Amino acid sequence: MNFSTLFKKQISGLMLSFLIFTIFFFLYMHFESIRLVLHLPDNPFVKQNILLSLHTLLWIVGGIIFKTLANLFFWDFMIARAIQSPIPGALKALSNILIFLGTVACIIGAVFEQSVTGFLAALGAGGFALGLALRNLFSDIFTGLAINLDRTFVIGDWIELVENNEVIAGQISEIGWRSTNLVTETNKTIVIPNSNLGEMMITNISRPTIPTRYQVCITLDFSVPVARAKRVFFASLLSIRDQKGFVPDKDPEVLLGNVNENGLEYVLRYWILPWNGISPNRAKDVITNSAIEHLKTAGISPTYEKTDIYYKEMPIRNSEGHTLEDQIALLSRIELFSELRNEELAQIAVSMHRHFYNKGDTICRQGEAGDSLFILTEGLLDIFVSSEKNSQKQSVARLFPGEFVGEMALLTGELRSATITALTSSVAYEIKGDAIRGLLENRHELAEILSQIVAERKIRIAASKSQLSHEKRIEEVASFASQVLNRMIGFLKFNSRQVS
């Protein structure tokens, strides 16, 4: 039954009650005249009983009218409109019982002219007993009423509850009069009695819908320089700031936290719009994963418990990349050199140069001649490109730790196709062309291997933007690899003639 039908039914009942009340009132006020017209016998006993009955019926019908008015205008119109939710039947029933008991008290005092003290005393005792028996029910109902009136949270809001020192997060799916339903991130429904809800500390994450700051703590060994750790962590935060759910115009922070027996704690602070594209738990996962990846590329590992007992050499927790072993390990993780032998990697490693760049420094410029590639190990680099039509530099990509740039200038002698600048303070290794050419002279098949890797990398990037089919991708890789190989051969012959 919809609200319109229910409203019409209540109005009809109210009009009928008014009609009956008017008839009883007319009979009560004009009983003597009606008796004379109808020639009824003048019996005082009968007359008194009829008048008492009419008076009692007047109070009963008046109570019905008052109850209907209370349900119609107070509960269904004023309160329901204020809380924008239907009123529970239990609350209406309690209101109707109170109106009925008040009507009985008025009949005892006004009609039969008896003291209502005893009735009220019995009523109070009964109400006390009933209240004790139904105290939890009444507590749930009135807390539910307060929740609906205050509207501190509504259906669809995400909230956090603290119970027994445990944080429970979920989305409000239903607010009843006895309980509230909460759906967690794992799609489980938690039913919480409203009386318990009224005693909990609640954080409404959905309102107001403003960016909220969260943080992740990671502990590193004392041997890791603070400046280096902050550089790596800041780059990891900045690298994911443009992802959905994160707030791009709020700068992340890396602060020192507690100092304990394990090392220095670093606090990674970031901003998200909770559940507007990402949940706090998912954001924490993204932040932690990014931080671990950046640490791994930089050669840094999170601290271990100092109580660990090692029967072999302790693991390196802070690899600065100065040793030959560190540099070989770094090169082996680079896609371009994945097919090289250990002795070939060592030959490149001894010729690498480590550079530190401050924020805003330029690593290379578009259009310049270049004979080296750069491997980023810490920080972030921005790649800018300008065209003949638009001389203004445009950011086209971002380089993350573990990635390389400048391979075409190194292998084919092409001019730099982009300008590379440091978005944050960064560390990168430079590999000169002489080291690569020496390898190619000793193992000629490396030219074909490197050209294939370069082609696959370039086409993979292009495929992610243009949705190339698998067959088309294979065809494009083969074609571009052939072009790169021809350029490499021509470039190597040119350099050979220069040397001779």
PDB file of C-alpha atoms in Angstrom, residues 271-416:
ATOM      1  CA  TRP A 271      45.813  12.151   0.203  1.00  0.00           C
ATOM      2  CA  ILE A 272      42.826  10.266  -1.209  1.00  0.00           C
ATOM      3  CA  LEU A 273      39.080  10.685  -1.638  1.00  0.00           C
ATOM      4  CA  PRO A 274      37.999   7.644   0.418  1.00  0.00           C
ATOM      5  CA  TRP A 275      35.817   5.242  -1.582  1.00  0.00           C
ATOM      6  CA  ASN A 276      35.504   7.780  -4.383  1.00  0.00           C
ATOM      7  CA  GLY A 277      37.453   5.594  -6.771  1.00  0.00           C
ATOM      8  CA  ILE A 278      39.623   3.874  -4.162  1.00  0.00           C
ATOM      9  CA  SER A 279      39.245   2.484  -0.653  1.00  0.00           C
ATOM     10  CA  PRO A 280      41.745   3.231   2.139  1.00  0.00           C
ATOM     11  CA  ASN A 281      42.914  -0.392   2.182  1.00  0.00           C
ATOM     12  CA  ARG A 282      43.404  -0.428  -1.585  1.00  0.00           C
ATOM     13  CA  ALA A 283      45.243   2.909  -1.434  1.00  0.00           C
ATOM     14  CA  LYS A 284      47.510   1.531   1.286  1.00  0.00           C
ATOM     15  CA  ASP A 285      48.254  -1.469  -0.925  1.00  0.00           C
ATOM     16  CA  VAL A 286      49.131   0.788  -3.886  1.00  0.00           C
ATOM     17  CA  ILE A 287      51.339   3.044  -1.757  1.00  0.00           C
ATOM     18  CA  THR A 288      53.171   0.166  -0.081  1.00  0.00           C
ATOM     19  CA  ASN A 289      53.699  -1.694  -3.367  1.00  0.00           C
ATOM     20  CA  SER A 290      55.073   1.439  -5.037  1.00  0.00           C
ATOM     21  CA  ALA A 291      57.430   2.095  -2.109  1.00  0.00           C
ATOM     22  CA  ILE A 292      58.738  -1.489  -2.103  1.00  0.00           C
ATOM     23  CA  GLU A 293      59.332  -1.415  -5.874  1.00  0.00           C
ATOM     24  CA  HIS A 294      61.258   1.859  -5.643  1.00  0.00           C
ATOM     25  CA  LEU A 295      63.307   0.519  -2.716  1.00  0.00           C
ATOM     26  CA  LYS A 296      64.064  -2.665  -4.635  1.00  0.00           C
ATOM     27  CA  THR A 297      65.265  -0.762  -7.696  1.00  0.00           C
ATOM     28  CA  ALA A 298      67.413   1.496  -5.511  1.00  0.00           C
ATOM     29  CA  GLY A 299      68.964  -1.537  -3.801  1.00  0.00           C
ATOM     30  CA  ILE A 300      67.418  -0.864  -0.392  1.00  0.00           C
ATOM     31  CA  SER A 301      65.489  -3.404   1.645  1.00  0.00           C
ATOM     32  CA  PRO A 302      63.196  -2.826   4.648  1.00  0.00           C
ATOM     33  CA  THR A 303      64.774  -3.587   7.985  1.00  0.00           C
ATOM     34  CA  TYR A 304      64.890  -7.050   9.524  1.00  0.00           C
ATOM     35  CA  GLU A 305      64.408  -7.994  13.143  1.00  0.00           C
ATOM     36  CA  LYS A 306      67.707  -7.556  14.945  1.00  0.00           C
ATOM     37  CA  THR A 307      67.119 -10.810  16.820  1.00  0.00           C
ATOM     38  CA  ASP A 308      67.486 -12.853  13.612  1.00  0.00           C
ATOM     39  CA  ILE A 309      70.385 -15.311  13.701  1.00  0.00           C
ATOM     40  CA  TYR A 310      72.238 -15.680  10.411  1.00  0.00           C
ATOM     41  CA  TYR A 311      74.536 -18.585   9.645  1.00  0.00           C
ATOM     42  CA  LYS A 312      75.745 -16.933   6.495  1.00  0.00           C
ATOM     43  CA  GLU A 313      76.747 -13.467   5.416  1.00  0.00           C
ATOM     44  CA  MET A 314      74.257 -10.768   6.423  1.00  0.00           C
ATOM     45  CA  PRO A 315      72.102  -9.464   3.533  1.00  0.00           C
ATOM     46  CA  ILE A 316      72.893  -6.049   2.145  1.00  0.00           C
ATOM     47  CA  ARG A 317      70.233  -3.610   3.307  1.00  0.00           C
ATOM     48  CA  ASN A 318      71.594  -0.472   1.690  1.00  0.00           C
ATOM     49  CA  SER A 319      73.151  -1.016  -1.729  1.00  0.00           C
ATOM     50  CA  GLU A 320      74.588   2.263  -2.969  1.00  0.00           C
ATOM     51  CA  GLY A 321      75.469   0.691  -6.337  1.00  0.00           C
ATOM     52  CA  HIS A 322      79.170   1.427  -6.003  1.00  0.00           C
ATOM     53  CA  THR A 323      80.409  -2.162  -6.195  1.00  0.00           C
ATOM     54  CA  LEU A 324      80.743  -4.112  -9.411  1.00  0.00           C
ATOM     55  CA  GLU A 325      78.327  -6.756  -8.091  1.00  0.00           C
ATOM     56  CA  ASP A 326      75.679  -4.092  -7.428  1.00  0.00           C
ATOM     57  CA  GLN A 327      76.054  -2.657 -10.900  1.00  0.00           C
ATOM     58  CA  ILE A 328      75.881  -6.062 -12.579  1.00  0.00           C
ATOM     59  CA  ALA A 329      72.730  -6.858 -10.583  1.00  0.00           C
ATOM     60  CA  LEU A 330      71.225  -3.557 -11.711  1.00  0.00           C
ATOM     61  CA  LEU A 331      72.016  -4.201 -15.394  1.00  0.00           C
ATOM     62  CA  SER A 332      70.591  -7.732 -15.239  1.00  0.00           C
ATOM     63  CA  ARG A 333      67.194  -6.290 -14.292  1.00  0.00           C
ATOM     64  CA  ILE A 334      67.152  -3.929 -17.287  1.00  0.00           C
ATOM     65  CA  GLU A 335      65.121  -5.249 -20.221  1.00  0.00           C
ATOM     66  CA  LEU A 336      67.625  -4.070 -22.841  1.00  0.00           C
ATOM     67  CA  PHE A 337      70.434  -6.132 -21.310  1.00  0.00           C
ATOM     68  CA  SER A 338      68.385  -9.182 -20.292  1.00  0.00           C
ATOM     69  CA  GLU A 339      70.094 -11.399 -22.934  1.00  0.00           C
ATOM     70  CA  LEU A 340      73.667 -10.428 -22.061  1.00  0.00           C
ATOM     71  CA  ARG A 341      76.128 -12.782 -20.388  1.00  0.00           C
ATOM     72  CA  ASN A 342      77.626 -12.022 -16.969  1.00  0.00           C
ATOM     73  CA  GLU A 343      81.012 -11.114 -18.418  1.00  0.00           C
ATOM     74  CA  GLU A 344      79.291  -8.765 -20.893  1.00  0.00           C
ATOM     75  CA  LEU A 345      77.341  -7.135 -18.091  1.00  0.00           C
ATOM     76  CA  ALA A 346      80.580  -6.712 -16.164  1.00  0.00           C
ATOM     77  CA  GLN A 347      82.191  -5.045 -19.172  1.00  0.00           C
ATOM     78  CA  ILE A 348      79.367  -2.485 -19.285  1.00  0.00           C
ATOM     79  CA  ALA A 349      79.305  -2.047 -15.501  1.00  0.00           C
ATOM     80  CA  VAL A 350      82.925  -0.934 -15.225  1.00  0.00           C
ATOM     81  CA  SER A 351      82.244   1.889 -17.666  1.00  0.00           C
ATOM     82  CA  MET A 352      79.009   3.182 -16.121  1.00  0.00           C
ATOM     83  CA  HIS A 353      78.885   6.650 -14.571  1.00  0.00           C
ATOM     84  CA  ARG A 354      76.611   7.481 -11.628  1.00  0.00           C
ATOM     85  CA  HIS A 355      74.983  10.937 -11.716  1.00  0.00           C
ATOM     86  CA  PHE A 356      72.946  12.795  -9.121  1.00  0.00           C
ATOM     87  CA  TYR A 357      70.348  15.312 -10.364  1.00  0.00           C
ATOM     88  CA  ASN A 358      68.506  17.936  -8.371  1.00  0.00           C
ATOM     89  CA  LYS A 359      64.853  18.669  -9.008  1.00  0.00           C
ATOM     90  CA  GLY A 360      64.505  20.577 -12.282  1.00  0.00           C
ATOM     91  CA  ASP A 361      67.911  19.575 -13.684  1.00  0.00           C
ATOM     92  CA  THR A 362      68.049  18.709 -17.395  1.00  0.00           C
ATOM     93  CA  ILE A 363      69.590  15.343 -18.255  1.00  0.00           C
ATOM     94  CA  CYS A 364      69.484  15.786 -22.045  1.00  0.00           C
ATOM     95  CA  ARG A 365      67.764  18.040 -24.571  1.00  0.00           C
ATOM     96  CA  GLN A 366      65.708  17.276 -27.661  1.00  0.00           C
ATOM     97  CA  GLY A 367      67.669  17.681 -30.900  1.00  0.00           C
ATOM     98  CA  GLU A 368      71.094  17.285 -29.288  1.00  0.00           C
ATOM     99  CA  ALA A 369      73.580  14.660 -30.414  1.00  0.00           C
ATOM    100  CA  GLY A 370      73.867  11.840 -27.926  1.00  0.00           C
ATOM    101  CA  ASP A 371      75.940   8.729 -27.524  1.00  0.00           C
ATOM    102  CA  SER A 372      74.649   7.315 -24.223  1.00  0.00           C
ATOM    103  CA  LEU A 373      71.590   5.968 -22.464  1.00  0.00           C
ATOM    104  CA  PHE A 374      70.436   6.575 -18.877  1.00  0.00           C
ATOM    105  CA  ILE A 375      69.154   4.062 -16.341  1.00  0.00           C
ATOM    106  CA  LEU A 376      67.100   5.609 -13.536  1.00  0.00           C
ATOM    107  CA  THR A 377      67.532   4.022 -10.090  1.00  0.00           C
ATOM    108  CA  GLU A 378      66.072   6.659  -7.749  1.00  0.00           C
ATOM    109  CA  GLY A 379      63.569   9.468  -8.252  1.00  0.00           C
ATOM    110  CA  LEU A 380      61.364  10.385 -11.224  1.00  0.00           C
ATOM    111  CA  LEU A 381      62.146  11.888 -14.622  1.00  0.00           C
ATOM    112  CA  ASP A 382      59.794  13.795 -16.929  1.00  0.00           C
ATOM    113  CA  ILE A 383      59.999  13.358 -20.712  1.00  0.00           C
ATOM    114  CA  PHE A 384      59.096  16.428 -22.806  1.00  0.00           C
ATOM    115  CA  VAL A 385      58.671  16.687 -26.580  1.00  0.00           C
ATOM    116  CA  SER A 386      58.166  19.742 -28.801  1.00  0.00           C
ATOM    117  CA  SER A 387      57.198  19.751 -32.486  1.00  0.00           C
ATOM    118  CA  GLU A 388      57.518  22.142 -35.414  1.00  0.00           C
ATOM    119  CA  LYS A 389      53.847  23.088 -35.069  1.00  0.00           C
ATOM    120  CA  ASN A 390      54.065  23.561 -31.329  1.00  0.00           C
ATOM    121  CA  SER A 391      57.380  24.793 -29.969  1.00  0.00           C
ATOM    122  CA  GLN A 392      56.051  24.589 -26.411  1.00  0.00           C
ATOM    123  CA  LYS A 393      57.355  21.525 -24.596  1.00  0.00           C
ATOM    124  CA  GLN A 394      54.688  18.968 -23.737  1.00  0.00           C
ATOM    125  CA  SER A 395      55.057  16.226 -21.150  1.00  0.00           C
ATOM    126  CA  VAL A 396      54.540  12.890 -22.922  1.00  0.00           C
ATOM    127  CA  ALA A 397      55.757  10.340 -20.399  1.00  0.00           C
ATOM    128  CA  ARG A 398      57.361   9.784 -17.018  1.00  0.00           C
ATOM    129  CA  LEU A 399      60.362   7.591 -16.291  1.00  0.00           C
ATOM    130  CA  PHE A 400      60.264   5.417 -13.163  1.00  0.00           C
ATOM    131  CA  PRO A 401      63.128   3.682 -11.338  1.00  0.00           C
ATOM    132  CA  GLY A 402      64.338   0.618 -13.208  1.00  0.00           C
ATOM    133  CA  GLU A 403      63.543   2.116 -16.629  1.00  0.00           C
ATOM    134  CA  PHE A 404      65.956   3.436 -19.257  1.00  0.00           C
ATOM    135  CA  VAL A 405      65.929   6.118 -21.915  1.00  0.00           C
ATOM    136  CA  GLY A 406      68.221   7.159 -24.789  1.00  0.00           C
ATOM    137  CA  GLU A 407      68.739   3.721 -26.339  1.00  0.00           C
ATOM    138  CA  MET A 408      68.191   4.969 -29.921  1.00  0.00           C
ATOM    139  CA  ALA A 409      70.894   7.622 -29.584  1.00  0.00           C
ATOM    140  CA  LEU A 410      73.227   5.010 -28.134  1.00  0.00           C
ATOM    141  CA  LEU A 411      72.630   2.290 -30.730  1.00  0.00           C
ATOM    142  CA  THR A 412      71.896   4.223 -33.925  1.00  0.00           C
ATOM    143  CA  GLY A 413      73.424   7.663 -33.350  1.00  0.00           C
ATOM    144  CA  GLU A 414      70.063   9.450 -33.710  1.00  0.00           C
ATOM    145  CA  LEU A 415      69.605  12.896 -32.211  1.00  0.00           C
ATOM    146  CA  ARG A 416      67.840  13.059 -28.874  1.00  0.00           C
TER     147      ARG A 416
END
